[in-house]
Amino acid sequence: MANPYKIKEVRAMEILDSRGNPTVQAEVLTQEAYGRAMVPSGASTGKYEAVELRDKDPKRFHGRGVQKAIDNILTILAPAIIGLDAREQQTIDAKLRELDGTPNKSRLGANAILGVSLAVAKAAADTGIKHLFEYLAPREEYVLPVPLMNIINGGVHAGNQLAIQEFMIMPVGFDNFHRALQAGIEVYHTLGKVLKDKYGPVGVNLGDEGGFAPPMQDTREALNAVITAIEQEGYKPGKEIGLALDAAANEFHTKGKYSIDSHRLSPGELLDFYRELSKEYPLISIEDPFEENAFESFSQLTQSIGQSVQIVGDDIFVSNSERLQKGIDMGAANSLLLKVNQIGTLTEAIEAAQLAGSNDYTVVVSHRSGETENTFIADLAVALSCGQIKTGAPARGERTAKYNRLTKITHDLGRNGQYAGNQFRKCKVTR
Ligand code: PGA
Ligand code: ZN
């Protein structure tokens, strides 16, 4: 009998992401099924990320077309994997990397390579009539992640003056995912009312990730609004709902200093600022507190407040095992933000998560600010059972697609799915 997992065709086309920019969709057909993946795209991208190939043809989409990446899929990647077994993810990913031949996937494009890599996994899962998370990690029990819900947007994701890019809530004090999500949504809507009362209609403009982008400029002003919303909804800040930040500090760093809240702070002063914030507010997680090369500052902050506050590395690690290893060696951060398109293949992303887990780092699976309705990362978070996912505000289709997928997984798993809740820092990715 023919192998049902044998790849018989690969398709690719240019589709749109949530900002209306072109991106890659790849489709992989096995003998019996079909898998599709859509590639996300960042705005506050790290310098060390794998390369997203753009056409730079000013006549199409202001140069942002991805037709070259599509052509690379159709003419170079597809012929190399047709005939292979879709379950051979590692072999296929190794082949994709070899065909590219560069360390940062700049020849064929990480967007081309990732599209194929993820579509292969989905095709294999569907061929075996399995949920994607089950196919990726077959076992009896899974952990449902705490969502880091981005409800106030700043930085390059918003047209306001907030230096810090993301003000998030983490509904940790609940015993199941759906109830936690409900709390997050209630706070989000109440925050909308709080902001509208204070700033008028412009207070409820939205940023790229669906969070509010009110005309604020001060970090504490944003944190206070979030605390007010949590309390007005009747929830206890710090007990039921913790706060998290993604500073994305690369974006407000120039010439060795950080421009924030009308000040130009040295790394040491910025560290003190975070320490003060962590005393004043129930902050439980801070991502990218310093720029992408500041391993030293990351480790000082981790030394200082890392016990009570998770310190997450995004642009500094770019989901890259080599950079993560350097961080581990230096004690920089205690958590890895995992974005599949920063590294470009599923295999490498999983390896980075495992490296994090085996060194006692937590893992937060993450979307990008430019997203699609694809829900791969929801399944990935459950498969890794890493206990945390960052996928934006609980609003706008490209974000709610992930939340809805997690709700469906919660429902289907029943008793075999445990919400990470306030144990989120104890969840470690295992091999
Ligand atoms: P990006 O932002 O997708 O624009 O890079 C997300 C993040 O910094 O975590
Ligand atoms: Zn980030």
mmCIF file of N, CA and C in Angstrom, residues 48-49 288 292-293 295 298 311-328 331-337 342-343 352 356 361-362:
data_model
loop_
_atom_site.group_PDB
_atom_site.id
_atom_site.type_symbol
_atom_site.label_atom_id
_atom_site.label_comp_id
_atom_site.label_asym_id
_atom_site.label_seq_id
_atom_site.Cartn_x
_atom_site.Cartn_y
_atom_site.Cartn_z
ATOM 1 N N TYR A 48 19.156 40.037 14.823
ATOM 2 C CA TYR A 48 19.721 38.708 14.605
ATOM 3 C C TYR A 48 18.680 37.682 14.155
ATOM 4 N N GLU A 49 17.489 38.156 13.806
ATOM 5 C CA GLU A 49 16.458 37.221 13.322
ATOM 6 C C GLU A 49 16.851 36.659 11.960
ATOM 7 N N ASP A 288 12.386 41.797 27.140
ATOM 8 C CA ASP A 288 13.319 42.734 26.500
ATOM 9 C C ASP A 288 13.460 44.062 27.260
ATOM 10 N N GLU A 292 19.146 44.566 22.334
ATOM 11 C CA GLU A 292 19.400 43.181 21.929
ATOM 12 C C GLU A 292 20.824 42.659 22.156
ATOM 13 N N ASN A 293 21.768 43.549 22.471
ATOM 14 C CA ASN A 293 23.133 43.074 22.753
ATOM 15 C C ASN A 293 23.503 43.183 24.218
ATOM 16 N N PHE A 295 23.608 41.700 27.041
ATOM 17 C CA PHE A 295 23.606 40.480 27.868
ATOM 18 C C PHE A 295 23.920 40.795 29.336
ATOM 19 N N PHE A 298 20.954 42.407 31.083
ATOM 20 C CA PHE A 298 19.955 41.352 31.293
ATOM 21 C C PHE A 298 20.323 40.514 32.522
ATOM 22 N N ILE A 311 12.129 37.165 33.570
ATOM 23 C CA ILE A 311 12.810 38.065 32.636
ATOM 24 C C ILE A 311 12.917 37.326 31.292
ATOM 25 N N VAL A 312 12.203 37.854 30.294
ATOM 26 C CA VAL A 312 12.036 37.147 29.020
ATOM 27 C C VAL A 312 12.925 37.754 27.947
ATOM 28 N N GLY A 313 13.630 36.907 27.215
ATOM 29 C CA GLY A 313 14.474 37.378 26.114
ATOM 30 C C GLY A 313 13.819 37.123 24.773
ATOM 31 N N ASP A 314 13.598 38.220 24.032
ATOM 32 C CA ASP A 314 13.023 38.113 22.684
ATOM 33 C C ASP A 314 14.097 38.512 21.658
ATOM 34 N N ASP A 315 14.252 39.822 21.426
ATOM 35 C CA ASP A 315 15.237 40.268 20.432
ATOM 36 C C ASP A 315 16.663 39.849 20.782
ATOM 37 N N ILE A 316 16.947 39.670 22.042
ATOM 38 C CA ILE A 316 18.296 39.267 22.455
ATOM 39 C C ILE A 316 18.596 37.812 22.038
ATOM 40 N N PHE A 317 17.600 36.936 22.109
ATOM 41 C CA PHE A 317 17.821 35.522 21.772
ATOM 42 C C PHE A 317 17.335 35.151 20.356
ATOM 43 N N VAL A 318 16.353 35.863 19.867
ATOM 44 C CA VAL A 318 15.720 35.592 18.557
ATOM 45 C C VAL A 318 15.471 34.090 18.297
ATOM 46 N N SER A 319 15.045 33.399 19.340
ATOM 47 C CA SER A 319 14.709 31.962 19.237
ATOM 48 C C SER A 319 15.856 31.138 18.658
ATOM 49 N N ASN A 320 17.066 31.638 18.852
ATOM 50 C CA ASN A 320 18.243 31.020 18.260
ATOM 51 C C ASN A 320 19.045 30.343 19.378
ATOM 52 N N SER A 321 19.278 29.035 19.237
ATOM 53 C CA SER A 321 19.923 28.270 20.311
ATOM 54 C C SER A 321 21.308 28.803 20.657
ATOM 55 N N GLU A 322 22.039 29.295 19.671
ATOM 56 C CA GLU A 322 23.383 29.816 19.972
ATOM 57 C C GLU A 322 23.317 31.050 20.853
ATOM 58 N N ARG A 323 22.424 31.961 20.507
ATOM 59 C CA ARG A 323 22.295 33.177 21.321
ATOM 60 C C ARG A 323 21.704 32.840 22.694
ATOM 61 N N LEU A 324 20.767 31.894 22.707
ATOM 62 C CA LEU A 324 20.196 31.478 23.994
ATOM 63 C C LEU A 324 21.282 30.871 24.879
ATOM 64 N N GLN A 325 22.145 30.045 24.279
ATOM 65 C CA GLN A 325 23.223 29.415 25.065
ATOM 66 C C GLN A 325 24.127 30.471 25.698
ATOM 67 N N LYS A 326 24.408 31.514 24.939
ATOM 68 C CA LYS A 326 25.217 32.606 25.499
ATOM 69 C C LYS A 326 24.490 33.233 26.697
ATOM 70 N N GLY A 327 23.186 33.426 26.544
ATOM 71 C CA GLY A 327 22.391 33.972 27.650
ATOM 72 C C GLY A 327 22.414 33.057 28.866
ATOM 73 N N ILE A 328 22.279 31.767 28.635
ATOM 74 C CA ILE A 328 22.302 30.792 29.727
ATOM 75 C C ILE A 328 23.657 30.863 30.443
ATOM 76 N N GLY A 331 23.722 33.934 32.546
ATOM 77 C CA GLY A 331 22.603 34.185 33.462
ATOM 78 C C GLY A 331 21.741 35.355 33.007
ATOM 79 N N ALA A 332 21.691 35.572 31.699
ATOM 80 C CA ALA A 332 20.871 36.661 31.155
ATOM 81 C C ALA A 332 19.457 36.155 30.941
ATOM 82 N N ALA A 333 18.491 36.754 31.634
ATOM 83 C CA ALA A 333 17.079 36.359 31.559
ATOM 84 C C ALA A 333 16.856 34.995 32.224
ATOM 85 N N ASN A 334 15.599 34.620 32.330
ATOM 86 C CA ASN A 334 15.285 33.274 32.807
ATOM 87 C C ASN A 334 14.129 32.682 32.008
ATOM 88 N N SER A 335 13.902 33.277 30.834
ATOM 89 C CA SER A 335 12.791 32.832 29.997
ATOM 90 C C SER A 335 13.074 33.152 28.535
ATOM 91 N N LEU A 336 12.608 32.281 27.655
ATOM 92 C CA LEU A 336 12.792 32.453 26.203
ATOM 93 C C LEU A 336 11.466 32.777 25.548
ATOM 94 N N LEU A 337 11.431 33.870 24.775
ATOM 95 C CA LEU A 337 10.271 34.105 23.923
ATOM 96 C C LEU A 337 10.505 33.312 22.641
ATOM 97 N N GLN A 342 11.363 33.726 13.769
ATOM 98 C CA GLN A 342 12.681 34.315 14.036
ATOM 99 C C GLN A 342 13.789 33.359 13.647
ATOM 100 N N ILE A 343 13.480 32.070 13.674
ATOM 101 C CA ILE A 343 14.527 31.090 13.406
ATOM 102 C C ILE A 343 14.283 30.345 12.091
ATOM 103 N N ALA A 352 15.321 25.062 20.413
ATOM 104 C CA ALA A 352 15.565 26.216 21.296
ATOM 105 C C ALA A 352 14.710 26.095 22.557
ATOM 106 N N ALA A 356 16.099 25.738 26.376
ATOM 107 C CA ALA A 356 15.610 26.597 27.466
ATOM 108 C C ALA A 356 15.162 25.736 28.638
ATOM 109 N N TYR A 361 15.009 27.530 32.104
ATOM 110 C CA TYR A 361 14.354 28.725 31.577
ATOM 111 C C TYR A 361 12.916 28.347 31.209
ATOM 112 N N THR A 362 11.997 29.257 31.452
ATOM 113 C CA THR A 362 10.636 29.051 30.954
ATOM 114 C C THR A 362 10.598 29.427 29.472
#
